[in-house]
């Protein structure tokens, strides 16, 4: 029987891939805990938790057992006109841990749809209230997904460049630093006075796809304050940062100003099932609550609130809130801090940064985002049994919370040897 990699080549079109340059995929047979196992008998520490999803470890026994039980009771049912126990319990569970102003939970399938729905809620909120606000506000270099609304509010890049002429009108502001925040606020206030901006979408504290770019909560608070002054709906895209990554349940918990809307996916279902939610405050829901049918939010996906995904998410939240998992998050955060002390003065390193369990190193090298040097680094990591995906000259770690100290040490040492191997 031919290997998966060979069969894949004849049939599958992969995401984020130029197949002519990268024709061969690695066949993964199994995953357990922090390990991925390929079809050639090799294992790899999954040091990015499979794009920030499997934070409690792959094929987590507790989550599997809860989903298995659910499978025998209710697999899938239409979510328009019907409801079900896993969805109700999940909505209640999420609202208990989300910022206190959040009141309603809208389900969808992935991070892009979560933000797309957030954008639609903001636009229609103004539309239903009779206001014309066609413009959106977002950060430069943001990434919010691959659907048209979410592409529009993402920074222009290889992802959305070909579609530019079809994207919504978006005003982009730089991510604030100590040096730039005053100017950004000055310009923003002038811009928002025109009264045509519907909402502001942001990745709080950490911009994942911008190579884990980090910025201060205090600067974001000032921008949010300005947005609220001019009636914008604020949308926290916590697709990447949600569920403990930043050291609190949500990155928004580091801020004194809560968002109007929160988008969640990825670790929501702990890597087991695709699902997302967009939550909102009561004021937004009320703007859709009407005797007029067209004022409702007419957005819905076939698998909305799939019971198995809801059950996986509920089990994930239970795990997140245990003392053991909170200790794990603290432990990993502390280990990164120590590693940072060890490595940050290295002559080949330009900068390091950390937010909770997310740690990033910028190498002092010019590198294309998916260029040859980046590929060499990637190969080095894989050859040493560590799955890391450098983005240009940035190497970042986002491990499952359950990673053990010796496994983390292996990740650190592999990064050190990779740095030595490049010039
Ligand atoms: C902050 C953020 N928002 C949205 C998305 C899109 O999520 P998905 O890939 O599930 O569509 C991502 C994906 O990386 C993300 O990091």
GROMACS .gro file of C-alpha atoms and ligand atoms in nm:
model
  439
    1UNK     CA    1   0.000   0.000   0.000
    2UNK     CA    2   0.133   0.342  -0.098
    3UNK     CA    3   0.219   0.591   0.174
    4UNK     CA    4  -0.036   0.860   0.261
    5UNK     CA    5   0.205   1.125   0.138
    6UNK     CA    6   0.207   0.974  -0.214
    7UNK     CA    7  -0.171   0.924  -0.229
    8UNK     CA    8  -0.232   1.275  -0.096
    9UNK     CA    9  -0.032   1.425  -0.382
   10UNK     CA   10  -0.281   1.297  -0.640
   11UNK     CA   11  -0.598   1.413  -0.471
   12UNK     CA   12  -0.569   1.692  -0.216
   13UNK     CA   13  -0.535   2.071  -0.237
   14UNK     CA   14  -0.391   2.189   0.097
   15UNK     CA   15  -0.450   2.520   0.277
   16UNK     CA   16  -0.187   2.796   0.271
   17UNK     CA   17   0.023   2.593   0.029
   18UNK     CA   18   0.192   2.662  -0.306
   19UNK     CA   19   0.193   2.300  -0.422
   20UNK     CA   20   0.460   2.352  -0.685
   21UNK     CA   21   0.708   2.464  -0.418
   22UNK     CA   22   0.590   2.231  -0.141
   23UNK     CA   23   0.456   1.916  -0.310
   24UNK     CA   24   0.500   1.662  -0.028
   25UNK     CA   25   0.288   1.645   0.288
   26UNK     CA   26   0.383   1.444   0.593
   27UNK     CA   27   0.137   1.167   0.676
   28UNK     CA   28   0.037   1.184   1.044
   29UNK     CA   29  -0.110   0.858   1.174
   30UNK     CA   30  -0.175   0.933   1.540
   31UNK     CA   31  -0.162   1.199   1.809
   32UNK     CA   32  -0.159   1.153   2.182
   33UNK     CA   33  -0.080   1.397   2.463
   34UNK     CA   34   0.184   1.636   2.330
   35UNK     CA   35   0.303   1.397   2.056
   36UNK     CA   36   0.227   1.361   1.686
   37UNK     CA   37   0.325   1.029   1.521
   38UNK     CA   38   0.398   1.012   1.148
   39UNK     CA   39   0.355   0.719   0.909
   40UNK     CA   40   0.732   0.662   0.898
   41UNK     CA   41   0.754   0.581   1.268
   42UNK     CA   42   0.876   0.923   1.386
   43UNK     CA   43   0.728   1.124   1.670
   44UNK     CA   44   0.722   1.500   1.724
   45UNK     CA   45   0.641   1.722   2.021
   46UNK     CA   46   0.353   1.938   1.902
   47UNK     CA   47   0.499   2.265   2.033
   48UNK     CA   48   0.222   2.478   1.875
   49UNK     CA   49  -0.068   2.260   1.996
   50UNK     CA   50  -0.180   2.207   1.634
   51UNK     CA   51  -0.247   2.574   1.562
   52UNK     CA   52  -0.332   2.655   1.923
   53UNK     CA   53  -0.616   2.405   1.960
   54UNK     CA   54  -0.509   2.091   2.153
   55UNK     CA   55  -0.414   2.273   2.472
   56UNK     CA   56  -0.510   1.985   2.706
   57UNK     CA   57  -0.320   1.734   2.490
   58UNK     CA   58  -0.429   1.535   2.185
   59UNK     CA   59  -0.695   1.265   2.223
   60UNK     CA   60  -0.748   1.369   2.583
   61UNK     CA   61  -0.919   1.076   2.756
   62UNK     CA   62  -1.167   1.285   2.955
   63UNK     CA   63  -1.282   1.485   2.652
   64UNK     CA   64  -1.305   1.168   2.442
   65UNK     CA   65  -1.519   0.993   2.701
   66UNK     CA   66  -1.761   1.288   2.724
   67UNK     CA   67  -1.794   1.311   2.345
   68UNK     CA   68  -1.831   0.935   2.307
   69UNK     CA   69  -2.121   0.939   2.553
   70UNK     CA   70  -2.279   1.231   2.369
   71UNK     CA   71  -2.245   1.048   2.035
   72UNK     CA   72  -2.480   0.779   2.158
   73UNK     CA   73  -2.745   1.031   2.265
   74UNK     CA   74  -2.762   1.306   2.003
   75UNK     CA   75  -2.524   1.341   1.710
   76UNK     CA   76  -2.659   1.634   1.508
   77UNK     CA   77  -2.982   1.828   1.482
   78UNK     CA   78  -3.101   2.146   1.312
   79UNK     CA   79  -3.035   2.443   1.543
   80UNK     CA   80  -3.304   2.671   1.405
   81UNK     CA   81  -3.629   2.599   1.588
   82UNK     CA   82  -3.459   2.334   1.806
   83UNK     CA   83  -3.216   2.354   2.094
   84UNK     CA   84  -3.032   2.087   2.294
   85UNK     CA   85  -2.867   2.023   2.629
   86UNK     CA   86  -2.498   2.045   2.523
   87UNK     CA   87  -2.557   2.385   2.356
   88UNK     CA   88  -2.751   2.526   2.652
   89UNK     CA   89  -2.494   2.399   2.902
   90UNK     CA   90  -2.206   2.531   2.693
   91UNK     CA   91  -2.365   2.875   2.655
   92UNK     CA   92  -2.421   2.888   3.033
   93UNK     CA   93  -2.065   2.767   3.097
   94UNK     CA   94  -1.909   3.021   2.861
   95UNK     CA   95  -2.110   3.314   2.998
   96UNK     CA   96  -1.990   3.223   3.348
   97UNK     CA   97  -1.623   3.272   3.249
   98UNK     CA   98  -1.647   3.542   2.978
   99UNK     CA   99  -1.638   3.915   3.065
  100UNK     CA  100  -1.951   3.986   3.270
  101UNK     CA  101  -2.121   4.205   3.005
  102UNK     CA  102  -2.154   3.913   2.760
  103UNK     CA  103  -2.513   3.784   2.743
  104UNK     CA  104  -2.578   3.585   2.424
  105UNK     CA  105  -2.390   3.308   2.243
  106UNK     CA  106  -2.413   3.261   1.864
  107UNK     CA  107  -2.263   2.937   1.730
  108UNK     CA  108  -2.069   2.871   1.410
  109UNK     CA  109  -1.789   2.649   1.277
  110UNK     CA  110  -1.445   2.814   1.276
  111UNK     CA  111  -1.249   3.127   1.362
  112UNK     CA  112  -1.322   3.301   1.033
  113UNK     CA  113  -1.698   3.258   1.069
  114UNK     CA  114  -1.676   3.372   1.432
  115UNK     CA  115  -1.525   3.704   1.324
  116UNK     CA  116  -1.742   3.728   1.011
  117UNK     CA  117  -2.050   3.705   1.235
  118UNK     CA  118  -1.903   3.960   1.478
  119UNK     CA  119  -1.856   4.203   1.187
  120UNK     CA  120  -2.210   4.138   1.060
  121UNK     CA  121  -2.352   4.189   1.410
  122UNK     CA  122  -2.176   4.527   1.433
  123UNK     CA  123  -2.283   4.640   1.084
  124UNK     CA  124  -2.643   4.529   1.129
  125UNK     CA  125  -2.658   4.674   1.482
  126UNK     CA  126  -2.613   5.020   1.326
  127UNK     CA  127  -2.830   4.937   1.024
  128UNK     CA  128  -3.120   4.823   1.245
  129UNK     CA  129  -3.088   5.147   1.441
  130UNK     CA  130  -3.111   5.354   1.120
  131UNK     CA  131  -2.746   5.471   1.117
  132UNK     CA  132  -2.513   5.465   0.814
  133UNK     CA  133  -2.177   5.333   0.926
  134UNK     CA  134  -2.016   5.137   0.639
  135UNK     CA  135  -1.649   5.149   0.751
  136UNK     CA  136  -1.461   4.917   0.988
  137UNK     CA  137  -1.155   4.983   1.203
  138UNK     CA  138  -0.876   4.725   1.248
  139UNK     CA  139  -0.507   4.696   1.324
  140UNK     CA  140  -0.242   4.680   1.054
  141UNK     CA  141  -0.103   4.324   1.025
  142UNK     CA  142  -0.416   4.184   1.190
  143UNK     CA  143  -0.542   3.840   1.095
  144UNK     CA  144  -0.908   3.758   1.145
  145UNK     CA  145  -0.971   3.483   0.892
  146UNK     CA  146  -1.031   3.385   0.531
  147UNK     CA  147  -1.394   3.477   0.456
  148UNK     CA  148  -1.463   3.810   0.284
  149UNK     CA  149  -1.549   4.014   0.593
  150UNK     CA  150  -1.269   3.867   0.798
  151UNK     CA  151  -1.024   3.907   0.507
  152UNK     CA  152  -1.127   4.270   0.476
  153UNK     CA  153  -1.035   4.351   0.835
  154UNK     CA  154  -0.710   4.154   0.814
  155UNK     CA  155  -0.392   4.334   0.710
  156UNK     CA  156  -0.321   4.310   0.339
  157UNK     CA  157  -0.098   4.014   0.264
  158UNK     CA  158  -0.041   3.709   0.048
  159UNK     CA  159  -0.371   3.579   0.192
  160UNK     CA  160  -0.611   3.847   0.073
  161UNK     CA  161  -0.419   4.052  -0.191
  162UNK     CA  162  -0.594   3.895  -0.495
  163UNK     CA  163  -0.935   3.988  -0.353
  164UNK     CA  164  -0.856   4.345  -0.257
  165UNK     CA  165  -1.106   4.510  -0.493
  166UNK     CA  166  -1.395   4.314  -0.339
  167UNK     CA  167  -1.312   4.385   0.026
  168UNK     CA  168  -1.503   4.616   0.260
  169UNK     CA  169  -1.377   4.964   0.342
  170UNK     CA  170  -1.143   4.937   0.638
  171UNK     CA  171  -0.947   5.202   0.825
  172UNK     CA  172  -0.623   5.055   0.959
  173UNK     CA  173  -0.428   5.179   1.258
  174UNK     CA  174  -0.082   5.064   1.371
  175UNK     CA  175  -0.048   4.847   1.679
  176UNK     CA  176   0.043   5.095   1.954
  177UNK     CA  177   0.382   5.118   2.125
  178UNK     CA  178   0.494   5.356   2.401
  179UNK     CA  179   0.638   5.582   2.130
  180UNK     CA  180   0.340   5.582   1.895
  181UNK     CA  181   0.030   5.558   2.113
  182UNK     CA  182  -0.027   5.935   2.150
  183UNK     CA  183  -0.011   5.997   1.773
  184UNK     CA  184  -0.233   5.699   1.701
  185UNK     CA  185  -0.496   5.827   1.944
  186UNK     CA  186  -0.477   6.178   1.802
  187UNK     CA  187  -0.529   6.053   1.444
  188UNK     CA  188  -0.796   5.806   1.553
  189UNK     CA  189  -1.003   6.068   1.730
  190UNK     CA  190  -0.992   6.288   1.418
  191UNK     CA  191  -1.096   5.996   1.198
  192UNK     CA  192  -1.380   5.872   1.420
  193UNK     CA  193  -1.536   6.220   1.440
  194UNK     CA  194  -1.672   6.161   1.088
  195UNK     CA  195  -1.917   5.915   1.244
  196UNK     CA  196  -1.905   5.652   0.968
  197UNK     CA  197  -1.712   5.372   1.146
  198UNK     CA  198  -1.926   5.082   1.264
  199UNK     CA  199  -1.685   4.884   1.475
  200UNK     CA  200  -1.331   4.802   1.579
  201UNK     CA  201  -1.199   4.446   1.565
  202UNK     CA  202  -0.875   4.353   1.740
  203UNK     CA  203  -0.671   4.059   1.859
  204UNK     CA  204  -0.622   4.154   2.225
  205UNK     CA  205  -0.256   4.162   2.344
  206UNK     CA  206  -0.118   3.911   2.090
  207UNK     CA  207  -0.149   3.912   1.708
  208UNK     CA  208  -0.094   3.547   1.623
  209UNK     CA  209  -0.047   3.549   1.247
  210UNK     CA  210   0.164   3.866   1.267
  211UNK     CA  211   0.425   3.636   1.422
  212UNK     CA  212   0.300   3.675   1.779
  213UNK     CA  213   0.330   4.053   1.783
  214UNK     CA  214   0.246   4.171   2.137
  215UNK     CA  215   0.131   4.504   2.273
  216UNK     CA  216   0.025   4.658   2.602
  217UNK     CA  217  -0.320   4.626   2.759
  218UNK     CA  218  -0.302   4.989   2.874
  219UNK     CA  219  -0.261   5.113   2.514
  220UNK     CA  220  -0.549   4.897   2.392
  221UNK     CA  221  -0.767   5.032   2.674
  222UNK     CA  222  -0.711   5.387   2.551
  223UNK     CA  223  -0.803   5.291   2.195
  224UNK     CA  224  -1.117   5.111   2.317
  225UNK     CA  225  -1.216   5.415   2.521
  226UNK     CA  226  -1.187   5.633   2.213
  227UNK     CA  227  -1.392   5.383   2.009
  228UNK     CA  228  -1.668   5.376   2.271
  229UNK     CA  229  -1.675   5.758   2.279
  230UNK     CA  230  -1.768   5.754   1.909
  231UNK     CA  231  -2.023   5.471   1.930
  232UNK     CA  232  -1.819   5.190   1.772
  233UNK     CA  233  -1.895   4.827   1.849
  234UNK     CA  234  -1.577   4.667   1.982
  235UNK     CA  235  -1.497   4.308   1.882
  236UNK     CA  236  -1.231   4.108   2.066
  237UNK     CA  237  -1.107   3.835   1.833
  238UNK     CA  238  -0.999   3.583   2.098
  239UNK     CA  239  -0.989   3.295   1.850
  240UNK     CA  240  -0.620   3.250   1.929
  241UNK     CA  241  -0.588   3.408   2.276
  242UNK     CA  242  -0.892   3.249   2.444
  243UNK     CA  243  -0.893   2.976   2.711
  244UNK     CA  244  -0.587   3.044   2.924
  245UNK     CA  245  -0.315   3.127   2.669
  246UNK     CA  246  -0.233   3.470   2.815
  247UNK     CA  247  -0.238   3.355   3.179
  248UNK     CA  248  -0.605   3.450   3.227
  249UNK     CA  249  -0.909   3.275   3.078
  250UNK     CA  250  -0.933   3.545   2.810
  251UNK     CA  251  -0.694   3.820   2.701
  252UNK     CA  252  -0.984   4.063   2.757
  253UNK     CA  253  -0.958   3.979   3.129
  254UNK     CA  254  -0.635   4.185   3.134
  255UNK     CA  255  -0.835   4.497   3.038
  256UNK     CA  256  -1.071   4.716   3.238
  257UNK     CA  257  -1.290   4.784   2.931
  258UNK     CA  258  -1.486   4.477   2.817
  259UNK     CA  259  -1.554   4.417   2.446
  260UNK     CA  260  -1.908   4.433   2.307
  261UNK     CA  261  -1.848   4.113   2.110
  262UNK     CA  262  -1.610   3.819   2.165
  263UNK     CA  263  -1.505   3.566   1.897
  264UNK     CA  264  -1.383   3.222   2.008
  265UNK     CA  265  -1.271   2.904   1.835
  266UNK     CA  266  -0.949   2.693   1.826
  267UNK     CA  267  -0.900   2.584   2.192
  268UNK     CA  268  -1.278   2.616   2.246
  269UNK     CA  269  -1.316   2.250   2.151
  270UNK     CA  270  -0.966   2.148   2.262
  271UNK     CA  271  -0.868   2.033   1.912
  272UNK     CA  272  -1.134   1.764   1.889
  273UNK     CA  273  -1.407   1.920   1.673
  274UNK     CA  274  -1.437   2.234   1.460
  275UNK     CA  275  -1.661   2.491   1.627
  276UNK     CA  276  -1.675   2.862   1.707
  277UNK     CA  277  -1.889   3.107   1.897
  278UNK     CA  278  -1.951   3.479   1.873
  279UNK     CA  279  -2.086   3.623   2.197
  280UNK     CA  280  -2.233   3.968   2.251
  281UNK     CA  281  -2.373   4.201   2.513
  282UNK     CA  282  -2.744   4.262   2.568
  283UNK     CA  283  -2.749   4.595   2.384
  284UNK     CA  284  -2.645   4.430   2.059
  285UNK     CA  285  -2.896   4.148   2.094
  286UNK     CA  286  -3.170   4.402   2.171
  287UNK     CA  287  -3.100   4.588   1.844
  288UNK     CA  288  -3.200   4.270   1.657
  289UNK     CA  289  -3.499   4.187   1.881
  290UNK     CA  290  -3.803   4.314   1.694
  291UNK     CA  291  -4.145   4.237   1.548
  292UNK     CA  292  -3.988   4.292   1.207
  293UNK     CA  293  -3.842   3.967   1.077
  294UNK     CA  294  -3.571   4.133   0.866
  295UNK     CA  295  -3.414   4.282   1.178
  296UNK     CA  296  -3.303   3.932   1.287
  297UNK     CA  297  -2.953   3.800   1.220
  298UNK     CA  298  -3.002   3.578   0.916
  299UNK     CA  299  -2.680   3.386   0.934
  300UNK     CA  300  -2.667   3.013   0.996
  301UNK     CA  301  -2.451   2.711   0.917
  302UNK     CA  302  -2.576   2.354   0.883
  303UNK     CA  303  -2.359   2.226   1.167
  304UNK     CA  304  -2.434   2.519   1.400
  305UNK     CA  305  -2.392   2.410   1.764
  306UNK     CA  306  -2.318   2.050   1.674
  307UNK     CA  307  -2.385   1.855   1.998
  308UNK     CA  308  -2.055   1.665   1.985
  309UNK     CA  309  -1.855   1.984   1.945
  310UNK     CA  310  -2.052   2.148   2.228
  311UNK     CA  311  -1.978   1.848   2.450
  312UNK     CA  312  -1.606   1.863   2.365
  313UNK     CA  313  -1.606   2.235   2.450
  314UNK     CA  314  -1.781   2.176   2.782
  315UNK     CA  315  -1.530   1.908   2.878
  316UNK     CA  316  -1.246   2.142   2.774
  317UNK     CA  317  -1.377   2.423   2.994
  318UNK     CA  318  -1.407   2.182   3.287
  319UNK     CA  319  -1.040   2.089   3.239
  320UNK     CA  320  -0.931   2.451   3.200
  321UNK     CA  321  -1.086   2.545   3.534
  322UNK     CA  322  -0.918   2.266   3.733
  323UNK     CA  323  -0.640   2.364   3.971
  324UNK     CA  324  -0.412   2.120   3.791
  325UNK     CA  325  -0.455   2.294   3.453
  326UNK     CA  326  -0.415   2.639   3.603
  327UNK     CA  327  -0.094   2.517   3.768
  328UNK     CA  328   0.023   2.381   3.432
  329UNK     CA  329  -0.034   2.720   3.268
  330UNK     CA  330   0.165   2.889   3.544
  331UNK     CA  331   0.442   2.632   3.522
  332UNK     CA  332   0.482   2.664   3.143
  333UNK     CA  333   0.474   3.044   3.175
  334UNK     CA  334   0.751   3.026   3.439
  335UNK     CA  335   0.964   2.789   3.228
  336UNK     CA  336   0.942   3.024   2.927
  337UNK     CA  337   1.056   3.308   3.152
  338UNK     CA  338   1.363   3.111   3.261
  339UNK     CA  339   1.441   3.011   2.903
  340UNK     CA  340   1.415   3.375   2.805
  341UNK     CA  341   1.683   3.465   3.063
  342UNK     CA  342   1.905   3.196   2.917
  343UNK     CA  343   1.869   3.294   2.551
  344UNK     CA  344   1.775   3.657   2.508
  345UNK     CA  345   2.133   3.795   2.496
  346UNK     CA  346   2.228   3.564   2.209
  347UNK     CA  347   2.399   3.757   1.926
  348UNK     CA  348   2.170   3.600   1.662
  349UNK     CA  349   1.855   3.710   1.846
  350UNK     CA  350   1.704   4.054   1.781
  351UNK     CA  351   1.415   4.037   2.028
  352UNK     CA  352   1.215   3.803   2.250
  353UNK     CA  353   0.864   3.841   2.392
  354UNK     CA  354   0.616   3.648   2.604
  355UNK     CA  355   0.252   3.658   2.701
  356UNK     CA  356   0.149   3.365   2.925
  357UNK     CA  357   0.232   3.036   2.752
  358UNK     CA  358   0.308   3.211   2.419
  359UNK     CA  359   0.677   3.281   2.369
  360UNK     CA  360   0.843   3.424   2.057
  361UNK     CA  361   1.196   3.491   1.937
  362UNK     CA  362   1.284   3.720   1.644
  363UNK     CA  363   1.609   3.610   1.484
  364UNK     CA  364   1.845   3.886   1.375
  365UNK     CA  365   1.812   3.783   1.009
  366UNK     CA  366   1.620   3.893   0.701
  367UNK     CA  367   1.389   3.604   0.615
  368UNK     CA  368   1.087   3.564   0.390
  369UNK     CA  369   0.770   3.449   0.566
  370UNK     CA  370   0.774   3.111   0.388
  371UNK     CA  371   1.123   3.133   0.229
  372UNK     CA  372   1.414   2.887   0.205
  373UNK     CA  373   1.586   2.983   0.531
  374UNK     CA  374   1.257   2.950   0.716
  375UNK     CA  375   1.215   2.604   0.558
  376UNK     CA  376   1.564   2.505   0.677
  377UNK     CA  377   1.471   2.601   1.033
  378UNK     CA  378   1.150   2.401   1.004
  379UNK     CA  379   1.341   2.096   0.878
  380UNK     CA  380   1.584   2.125   1.167
  381UNK     CA  381   1.300   2.124   1.419
  382UNK     CA  382   1.130   1.825   1.258
  383UNK     CA  383   1.456   1.629   1.227
  384UNK     CA  384   1.493   1.675   1.604
  385UNK     CA  385   1.140   1.562   1.683
  386UNK     CA  386   0.984   1.903   1.750
  387UNK     CA  387   0.696   2.050   1.551
  388UNK     CA  388   0.741   2.427   1.536
  389UNK     CA  389   0.631   2.651   1.245
  390UNK     CA  390   0.854   2.955   1.217
  391UNK     CA  391   0.693   3.262   1.058
  392UNK     CA  392   0.965   3.445   0.869
  393UNK     CA  393   1.241   3.516   1.120
  394UNK     CA  394   1.015   3.450   1.420
  395UNK     CA  395   1.021   3.121   1.606
  396UNK     CA  396   0.736   3.087   1.852
  397UNK     CA  397   0.625   2.827   2.104
  398UNK     CA  398   0.263   2.772   2.200
  399UNK     CA  399   0.269   2.431   2.370
  400UNK     CA  400  -0.016   2.224   2.511
  401UNK     CA  401  -0.053   2.318   2.880
  402UNK     CA  402   0.016   1.958   2.982
  403UNK     CA  403   0.366   1.951   2.833
  404UNK     CA  404   0.618   1.815   3.085
  405UNK     CA  405   0.934   1.999   3.187
  406UNK     CA  406   1.171   1.759   3.007
  407UNK     CA  407   0.965   1.793   2.690
  408UNK     CA  408   0.974   2.171   2.714
  409UNK     CA  409   1.349   2.152   2.768
  410UNK     CA  410   1.379   1.949   2.449
  411UNK     CA  411   1.186   2.220   2.261
  412UNK     CA  412   1.415   2.490   2.405
  413UNK     CA  413   1.733   2.298   2.322
  414UNK     CA  414   1.613   2.232   1.969
  415UNK     CA  415   1.555   2.605   1.921
  416UNK     CA  416   1.905   2.673   2.054
  417UNK     CA  417   2.064   2.419   1.819
  418UNK     CA  418   1.859   2.558   1.526
  419UNK     CA  419   1.989   2.907   1.597
  420UNK     CA  420   2.348   2.774   1.601
  421UNK     CA  421   2.289   2.593   1.271
  422UNK     CA  422   2.188   2.901   1.070
  423UNK     CA  423   2.401   3.186   0.939
  424LIG     C1  424  -0.697   3.568   1.573
  424LIG     C2  425  -0.753   3.477   1.469
  424LIG     N1  426  -0.876   3.501   1.421
  424LIG     C3  427  -0.932   3.421   1.328
  424LIG     C4  428  -0.865   3.311   1.278
  424LIG     C5  429  -0.929   3.224   1.175
  424LIG     O1  430  -0.963   3.103   1.230
  424LIG     P1  431  -0.991   2.975   1.137
  424LIG     O2  432  -0.860   2.935   1.080
  424LIG     O3  433  -1.047   2.873   1.231
  424LIG     O4  434  -1.089   3.017   1.033
  424LIG     C6  435  -0.736   3.283   1.327
  424LIG     C7  436  -0.662   3.166   1.274
  424LIG     O5  437  -0.544   3.150   1.291
  424LIG     C8  438  -0.679   3.367   1.424
  424LIG     O6  439  -0.557   3.345   1.474
   0.00000   0.00000   0.00000
